[in-house]
Amino acid sequence: MTQAKEITTSPRKIEDAVYTRTIPAGKGWMHDLEPGQVFRITDLEGNQAADTLFYDALNPEDSYSAIETVTAQKNIYLTTGSVLRAKSGRPLLTITADSVGRHDTVGGACSAESNTVRYAHEKKAMHNCRDTFMYELSKRGAKFSKQDLAPNINFFMNVPITPEGGLTFEDGVSAPGYYVEMQAETNTTVLISNCPQLNNPCNDYNPTPIEVTIWNN
């Protein structure tokens, strides 16, 4: 599996968007996309990690699958052309533009438990992406539960794979204004935790806002 690096730009203009919102560091966001809509995440200040999950909006049990996505594209990283697939193998979205060139889908989301294991016992109480995911899911009532959490995408995050098959969390490769853009292939629910992580260099130890933008295609 090779390292993806496909820098592409988008022709879309902000003034043509039908939706835009800034998500502060540490906050979450959940939204439903219609088929054909184009969705962009912008790293406003650089080196921020946007932990993201996707669900088939009409069948939420069919959530994003890192395994199906990586297996189908035969590449462990995500970039332009990557088809983001559900557990059923069905396409949820396709990445159509990417000014970063590589995104992680194996590093997972930070949690109270991982903060304890990776860093220190006293880090357990720190806010984390798993808590944000659960809070946003709870707003949908009984439709979602903790069983709907799955291995996520870490947009803008730099997690190289070592020759031995291990993971390392390195300085980010994004910069202010960099973005990733994708088109919904079906009715898709987007769930984002704008990572509050203070313990590794993925966001230069300084969580910052991101922006989400949607266009009708």
PDB file of C-alpha atoms in Angstrom:
ATOM      1  CA  MET A   1       0.000   0.000   0.000  1.00  0.00           C
ATOM      2  CA  THR A   2       1.597   3.240  -1.138  1.00  0.00           C
ATOM      3  CA  GLN A   3       1.398   6.660   0.408  1.00  0.00           C
ATOM      4  CA  ALA A   4      -1.296   8.771  -1.228  1.00  0.00           C
ATOM      5  CA  LYS A   5      -0.283  12.254  -2.320  1.00  0.00           C
ATOM      6  CA  GLU A   6      -2.706  13.809  -4.758  1.00  0.00           C
ATOM      7  CA  ILE A   7      -2.962  17.612  -4.524  1.00  0.00           C
ATOM      8  CA  THR A   8      -6.013  18.945  -6.373  1.00  0.00           C
ATOM      9  CA  THR A   9      -7.996  22.182  -6.223  1.00  0.00           C
ATOM     10  CA  SER A  10     -11.717  22.865  -6.422  1.00  0.00           C
ATOM     11  CA  PRO A  11     -13.485  25.259  -8.820  1.00  0.00           C
ATOM     12  CA  ARG A  12     -16.260  25.965  -6.280  1.00  0.00           C
ATOM     13  CA  LYS A  13     -16.727  29.458  -4.841  1.00  0.00           C
ATOM     14  CA  ILE A  14     -17.759  30.187  -1.284  1.00  0.00           C
ATOM     15  CA  GLU A  15     -20.416  32.662  -2.420  1.00  0.00           C
ATOM     16  CA  ASP A  16     -22.222  29.836  -4.248  1.00  0.00           C
ATOM     17  CA  ALA A  17     -22.471  27.641  -1.145  1.00  0.00           C
ATOM     18  CA  VAL A  18     -25.849  26.807   0.399  1.00  0.00           C
ATOM     19  CA  TYR A  19     -24.430  26.218   3.884  1.00  0.00           C
ATOM     20  CA  THR A  20     -21.362  27.208   5.872  1.00  0.00           C
ATOM     21  CA  ARG A  21     -20.456  26.954   9.535  1.00  0.00           C
ATOM     22  CA  THR A  22     -17.389  27.325  11.721  1.00  0.00           C
ATOM     23  CA  ILE A  23     -16.824  24.532  14.247  1.00  0.00           C
ATOM     24  CA  PRO A  24     -14.720  25.652  17.241  1.00  0.00           C
ATOM     25  CA  ALA A  25     -11.951  23.406  18.532  1.00  0.00           C
ATOM     26  CA  GLY A  26     -13.334  20.677  20.758  1.00  0.00           C
ATOM     27  CA  LYS A  27     -16.894  20.984  19.419  1.00  0.00           C
ATOM     28  CA  GLY A  28     -18.945  18.630  17.288  1.00  0.00           C
ATOM     29  CA  TRP A  29     -21.283  18.879  14.295  1.00  0.00           C
ATOM     30  CA  MET A  30     -23.759  16.490  12.660  1.00  0.00           C
ATOM     31  CA  HIS A  31     -25.541  17.084   9.370  1.00  0.00           C
ATOM     32  CA  ASP A  32     -27.341  15.194   6.595  1.00  0.00           C
ATOM     33  CA  LEU A  33     -26.174  15.481   2.983  1.00  0.00           C
ATOM     34  CA  GLU A  34     -28.333  14.822  -0.046  1.00  0.00           C
ATOM     35  CA  PRO A  35     -27.030  12.798  -3.021  1.00  0.00           C
ATOM     36  CA  GLY A  36     -24.853  14.974  -5.241  1.00  0.00           C
ATOM     37  CA  GLN A  37     -24.155  17.651  -2.653  1.00  0.00           C
ATOM     38  CA  VAL A  38     -20.520  18.667  -2.299  1.00  0.00           C
ATOM     39  CA  PHE A  39     -19.079  18.950   1.184  1.00  0.00           C
ATOM     40  CA  ARG A  40     -15.833  20.727   2.150  1.00  0.00           C
ATOM     41  CA  ILE A  41     -13.873  20.802   5.406  1.00  0.00           C
ATOM     42  CA  THR A  42     -11.408  23.686   5.663  1.00  0.00           C
ATOM     43  CA  ASP A  43      -8.507  23.766   8.118  1.00  0.00           C
ATOM     44  CA  LEU A  44      -8.712  27.464   9.013  1.00  0.00           C
ATOM     45  CA  GLU A  45      -5.462  27.878  10.958  1.00  0.00           C
ATOM     46  CA  GLY A  46      -3.499  24.787   9.948  1.00  0.00           C
ATOM     47  CA  ASN A  47      -2.584  21.414  11.472  1.00  0.00           C
ATOM     48  CA  GLN A  48      -5.987  20.803  13.029  1.00  0.00           C
ATOM     49  CA  ALA A  49      -7.451  17.282  13.096  1.00  0.00           C
ATOM     50  CA  ALA A  50     -11.089  16.820  12.059  1.00  0.00           C
ATOM     51  CA  ASP A  51     -12.213  13.406  13.293  1.00  0.00           C
ATOM     52  CA  THR A  52     -15.080  12.368  11.013  1.00  0.00           C
ATOM     53  CA  LEU A  53     -17.607   9.555  10.659  1.00  0.00           C
ATOM     54  CA  PHE A  54     -20.187   8.966   7.929  1.00  0.00           C
ATOM     55  CA  TYR A  55     -23.450   6.996   7.940  1.00  0.00           C
ATOM     56  CA  ASP A  56     -25.986   5.995   5.324  1.00  0.00           C
ATOM     57  CA  ALA A  57     -28.714   8.439   6.404  1.00  0.00           C
ATOM     58  CA  LEU A  58     -31.488   5.977   5.445  1.00  0.00           C
ATOM     59  CA  ASN A  59     -29.776   3.018   7.103  1.00  0.00           C
ATOM     60  CA  PRO A  60     -27.513   4.351   9.901  1.00  0.00           C
ATOM     61  CA  GLU A  61     -26.239   0.872  10.783  1.00  0.00           C
ATOM     62  CA  ASP A  62     -24.346   1.008   7.485  1.00  0.00           C
ATOM     63  CA  SER A  63     -21.599   3.352   8.672  1.00  0.00           C
ATOM     64  CA  TYR A  64     -18.234   4.309   7.207  1.00  0.00           C
ATOM     65  CA  SER A  65     -15.776   1.421   7.091  1.00  0.00           C
ATOM     66  CA  ALA A  66     -12.041   2.005   7.065  1.00  0.00           C
ATOM     67  CA  ILE A  67     -11.565  -1.668   6.160  1.00  0.00           C
ATOM     68  CA  GLU A  68     -13.835  -1.568   3.087  1.00  0.00           C
ATOM     69  CA  THR A  69     -12.378   1.769   1.971  1.00  0.00           C
ATOM     70  CA  VAL A  70      -8.714   0.788   2.309  1.00  0.00           C
ATOM     71  CA  THR A  71      -9.239  -2.674   0.816  1.00  0.00           C
ATOM     72  CA  ALA A  72     -11.070  -1.351  -2.254  1.00  0.00           C
ATOM     73  CA  GLN A  73      -8.550   1.378  -3.083  1.00  0.00           C
ATOM     74  CA  LYS A  74      -5.470  -0.669  -2.048  1.00  0.00           C
ATOM     75  CA  ASN A  75      -4.039   2.375  -0.282  1.00  0.00           C
ATOM     76  CA  ILE A  76      -4.029   3.092   3.428  1.00  0.00           C
ATOM     77  CA  TYR A  77      -4.257   6.885   3.038  1.00  0.00           C
ATOM     78  CA  LEU A  78      -7.114   8.988   1.671  1.00  0.00           C
ATOM     79  CA  THR A  79      -6.913  11.697  -0.987  1.00  0.00           C
ATOM     80  CA  THR A  80      -8.509  12.792  -4.276  1.00  0.00           C
ATOM     81  CA  GLY A  81     -10.303   9.867  -5.877  1.00  0.00           C
ATOM     82  CA  SER A  82     -10.737   7.923  -2.653  1.00  0.00           C
ATOM     83  CA  VAL A  83     -14.220   6.420  -2.407  1.00  0.00           C
ATOM     84  CA  LEU A  84     -15.372   6.428   1.219  1.00  0.00           C
ATOM     85  CA  ARG A  85     -17.289   3.190   1.637  1.00  0.00           C
ATOM     86  CA  ALA A  86     -19.797   1.875   4.175  1.00  0.00           C
ATOM     87  CA  LYS A  87     -19.616  -1.514   5.896  1.00  0.00           C
ATOM     88  CA  SER A  88     -21.759  -2.926   3.096  1.00  0.00           C
ATOM     89  CA  GLY A  89     -19.161  -1.773   0.571  1.00  0.00           C
ATOM     90  CA  ARG A  90     -21.536   0.850  -0.860  1.00  0.00           C
ATOM     91  CA  PRO A  91     -19.979   4.252  -1.687  1.00  0.00           C
ATOM     92  CA  LEU A  92     -20.988   7.044   0.676  1.00  0.00           C
ATOM     93  CA  LEU A  93     -18.813   9.871  -0.702  1.00  0.00           C
ATOM     94  CA  THR A  94     -15.947  10.413  -3.137  1.00  0.00           C
ATOM     95  CA  ILE A  95     -13.104  12.849  -2.419  1.00  0.00           C
ATOM     96  CA  THR A  96     -13.063  15.270  -5.362  1.00  0.00           C
ATOM     97  CA  ALA A  97     -10.496  17.872  -4.253  1.00  0.00           C
ATOM     98  CA  ASP A  98      -7.726  17.856  -1.675  1.00  0.00           C
ATOM     99  CA  SER A  99      -5.099  20.518  -1.026  1.00  0.00           C
ATOM    100  CA  VAL A 100      -3.363  18.432   1.661  1.00  0.00           C
ATOM    101  CA  GLY A 101      -2.759  15.214  -0.248  1.00  0.00           C
ATOM    102  CA  ARG A 102      -3.050  12.627   2.506  1.00  0.00           C
ATOM    103  CA  HIS A 103      -5.483  11.878   5.346  1.00  0.00           C
ATOM    104  CA  ASP A 104      -5.493   9.179   8.024  1.00  0.00           C
ATOM    105  CA  THR A 105      -8.130   6.507   8.584  1.00  0.00           C
ATOM    106  CA  VAL A 106      -6.325   4.065  10.896  1.00  0.00           C
ATOM    107  CA  GLY A 107      -5.295   6.197  13.907  1.00  0.00           C
ATOM    108  CA  GLY A 108      -8.769   6.293  15.446  1.00  0.00           C
ATOM    109  CA  ALA A 109     -10.309   8.918  17.705  1.00  0.00           C
ATOM    110  CA  CYS A 110      -8.945  10.018  21.060  1.00  0.00           C
ATOM    111  CA  SER A 111     -10.872   8.835  24.123  1.00  0.00           C
ATOM    112  CA  ALA A 112     -10.526   8.926  27.892  1.00  0.00           C
ATOM    113  CA  GLU A 113      -9.007   5.460  27.736  1.00  0.00           C
ATOM    114  CA  SER A 114      -6.531   6.190  24.947  1.00  0.00           C
ATOM    115  CA  ASN A 115      -5.438   9.423  26.623  1.00  0.00           C
ATOM    116  CA  THR A 116      -4.653   7.383  29.730  1.00  0.00           C
ATOM    117  CA  VAL A 117      -2.754   4.656  27.850  1.00  0.00           C
ATOM    118  CA  ARG A 118      -0.835   6.940  25.501  1.00  0.00           C
ATOM    119  CA  TYR A 119      -0.026   9.814  27.811  1.00  0.00           C
ATOM    120  CA  ALA A 120      -0.721   9.677  31.565  1.00  0.00           C
ATOM    121  CA  HIS A 121      -3.369   8.545  34.040  1.00  0.00           C
ATOM    122  CA  GLU A 122      -4.252  12.133  34.933  1.00  0.00           C
ATOM    123  CA  LYS A 123      -5.189  12.799  31.284  1.00  0.00           C
ATOM    124  CA  LYS A 124      -8.312  10.620  31.583  1.00  0.00           C
ATOM    125  CA  ALA A 125     -10.625  13.518  32.428  1.00  0.00           C
ATOM    126  CA  MET A 126      -9.571  15.589  29.405  1.00  0.00           C
ATOM    127  CA  HIS A 127     -12.184  16.253  26.730  1.00  0.00           C
ATOM    128  CA  ASN A 128     -11.851  13.865  23.782  1.00  0.00           C
ATOM    129  CA  CYS A 129     -13.354  13.041  20.396  1.00  0.00           C
ATOM    130  CA  ARG A 130     -15.218   9.929  21.532  1.00  0.00           C
ATOM    131  CA  ASP A 131     -17.130  12.032  24.074  1.00  0.00           C
ATOM    132  CA  THR A 132     -17.944  14.594  21.378  1.00  0.00           C
ATOM    133  CA  PHE A 133     -19.153  11.868  19.010  1.00  0.00           C
ATOM    134  CA  MET A 134     -21.410  10.444  21.709  1.00  0.00           C
ATOM    135  CA  TYR A 135     -22.828  13.854  22.604  1.00  0.00           C
ATOM    136  CA  GLU A 136     -23.722  14.621  18.978  1.00  0.00           C
ATOM    137  CA  LEU A 137     -25.214  11.157  18.444  1.00  0.00           C
ATOM    138  CA  SER A 138     -27.358  11.568  21.551  1.00  0.00           C
ATOM    139  CA  LYS A 139     -29.121  14.514  19.897  1.00  0.00           C
ATOM    140  CA  ARG A 140     -30.611  12.061  17.394  1.00  0.00           C
ATOM    141  CA  GLY A 141     -32.275  10.101  20.179  1.00  0.00           C
ATOM    142  CA  ALA A 142     -32.671   6.337  19.980  1.00  0.00           C
ATOM    143  CA  LYS A 143     -31.618   6.322  16.317  1.00  0.00           C
ATOM    144  CA  PHE A 144     -27.954   6.090  17.360  1.00  0.00           C
ATOM    145  CA  SER A 145     -26.007   4.563  20.255  1.00  0.00           C
ATOM    146  CA  LYS A 146     -22.380   3.941  21.220  1.00  0.00           C
ATOM    147  CA  GLN A 147     -22.532   0.829  19.041  1.00  0.00           C
ATOM    148  CA  ASP A 148     -22.611   3.184  16.048  1.00  0.00           C
ATOM    149  CA  LEU A 149     -19.089   4.445  16.733  1.00  0.00           C
ATOM    150  CA  ALA A 150     -16.646   2.973  14.242  1.00  0.00           C
ATOM    151  CA  PRO A 151     -13.034   3.584  13.139  1.00  0.00           C
ATOM    152  CA  ASN A 152     -13.118   7.121  11.800  1.00  0.00           C
ATOM    153  CA  ILE A 153     -11.298   9.363   9.358  1.00  0.00           C
ATOM    154  CA  ASN A 154      -8.829  11.917  10.744  1.00  0.00           C
ATOM    155  CA  PHE A 155      -8.860  14.600   8.072  1.00  0.00           C
ATOM    156  CA  PHE A 156      -5.631  16.690   8.017  1.00  0.00           C
ATOM    157  CA  MET A 157      -3.925  14.339  10.501  1.00  0.00           C
ATOM    158  CA  ASN A 158      -0.466  12.904   9.775  1.00  0.00           C
ATOM    159  CA  VAL A 159      -0.182   9.314  11.001  1.00  0.00           C
ATOM    160  CA  PRO A 160       2.646   7.538   9.131  1.00  0.00           C
ATOM    161  CA  ILE A 161       2.784   3.738   9.098  1.00  0.00           C
ATOM    162  CA  THR A 162       6.186   2.346  10.089  1.00  0.00           C
ATOM    163  CA  PRO A 163       7.841  -0.512   8.143  1.00  0.00           C
ATOM    164  CA  GLU A 164       6.988  -2.760  11.108  1.00  0.00           C
ATOM    165  CA  GLY A 165       3.289  -1.886  10.778  1.00  0.00           C
ATOM    166  CA  GLY A 166       3.065   0.489  13.738  1.00  0.00           C
ATOM    167  CA  LEU A 167       1.603   3.998  13.900  1.00  0.00           C
ATOM    168  CA  THR A 168       3.293   7.279  14.741  1.00  0.00           C
ATOM    169  CA  PHE A 169       1.545  10.585  15.360  1.00  0.00           C
ATOM    170  CA  GLU A 170       3.611  13.294  13.667  1.00  0.00           C
ATOM    171  CA  ASP A 171       3.474  17.038  12.999  1.00  0.00           C
ATOM    172  CA  GLY A 172       0.588  17.917  10.701  1.00  0.00           C
ATOM    173  CA  VAL A 173       1.105  18.454   6.963  1.00  0.00           C
ATOM    174  CA  SER A 174      -1.794  20.891   6.553  1.00  0.00           C
ATOM    175  CA  ALA A 175      -1.667  24.696   6.609  1.00  0.00           C
ATOM    176  CA  PRO A 176      -4.128  27.599   6.998  1.00  0.00           C
ATOM    177  CA  GLY A 177      -6.849  27.423   4.355  1.00  0.00           C
ATOM    178  CA  TYR A 178      -6.128  23.874   3.219  1.00  0.00           C
ATOM    179  CA  TYR A 179      -9.229  21.785   2.574  1.00  0.00           C
ATOM    180  CA  VAL A 180     -10.654  18.439   1.559  1.00  0.00           C
ATOM    181  CA  GLU A 181     -13.807  18.273  -0.554  1.00  0.00           C
ATOM    182  CA  MET A 182     -16.083  15.346  -1.294  1.00  0.00           C
ATOM    183  CA  GLN A 183     -19.319  14.585  -3.107  1.00  0.00           C
ATOM    184  CA  ALA A 184     -22.122  12.567  -1.498  1.00  0.00           C
ATOM    185  CA  GLU A 185     -23.008   9.458  -3.493  1.00  0.00           C
ATOM    186  CA  THR A 186     -26.134   8.784  -1.400  1.00  0.00           C
ATOM    187  CA  ASN A 187     -28.070  10.281   1.509  1.00  0.00           C
ATOM    188  CA  THR A 188     -25.224  10.596   4.004  1.00  0.00           C
ATOM    189  CA  THR A 189     -25.007  11.719   7.616  1.00  0.00           C
ATOM    190  CA  VAL A 190     -21.767  13.481   8.568  1.00  0.00           C
ATOM    191  CA  LEU A 191     -20.490  13.445  12.158  1.00  0.00           C
ATOM    192  CA  ILE A 192     -17.439  15.563  13.074  1.00  0.00           C
ATOM    193  CA  SER A 193     -15.495  16.016  16.275  1.00  0.00           C
ATOM    194  CA  ASN A 194     -13.121  18.940  15.849  1.00  0.00           C
ATOM    195  CA  CYS A 195     -10.377  17.371  17.916  1.00  0.00           C
ATOM    196  CA  PRO A 196      -9.510  18.945  21.302  1.00  0.00           C
ATOM    197  CA  GLN A 197      -6.316  16.876  21.654  1.00  0.00           C
ATOM    198  CA  LEU A 198      -3.555  18.686  23.570  1.00  0.00           C
ATOM    199  CA  ASN A 199      -1.107  15.806  23.954  1.00  0.00           C
ATOM    200  CA  ASN A 200       0.316  15.033  20.517  1.00  0.00           C
ATOM    201  CA  PRO A 201       1.758  17.154  17.690  1.00  0.00           C
ATOM    202  CA  CYS A 202      -1.038  16.504  15.170  1.00  0.00           C
ATOM    203  CA  ASN A 203      -2.369  20.039  15.783  1.00  0.00           C
ATOM    204  CA  ASP A 204       0.802  21.617  17.179  1.00  0.00           C
ATOM    205  CA  TYR A 205      -0.678  21.173  20.687  1.00  0.00           C
ATOM    206  CA  ASN A 206      -3.081  23.998  19.865  1.00  0.00           C
ATOM    207  CA  PRO A 207      -6.601  22.971  18.731  1.00  0.00           C
ATOM    208  CA  THR A 208      -8.157  25.487  16.314  1.00  0.00           C
ATOM    209  CA  PRO A 209     -11.464  25.939  14.407  1.00  0.00           C
ATOM    210  CA  ILE A 210     -12.454  24.320  11.140  1.00  0.00           C
ATOM    211  CA  GLU A 211     -15.093  25.381   8.616  1.00  0.00           C
ATOM    212  CA  VAL A 212     -17.654  23.194   6.864  1.00  0.00           C
ATOM    213  CA  THR A 213     -19.231  24.253   3.553  1.00  0.00           C
ATOM    214  CA  ILE A 214     -21.889  22.620   1.379  1.00  0.00           C
ATOM    215  CA  TRP A 215     -22.830  23.196  -2.277  1.00  0.00           C
ATOM    216  CA  ASN A 216     -25.691  21.850  -4.347  1.00  0.00           C
ATOM    217  CA  ASN A 217     -24.134  20.265  -7.409  1.00  0.00           C
TER     218      ASN A 217
END
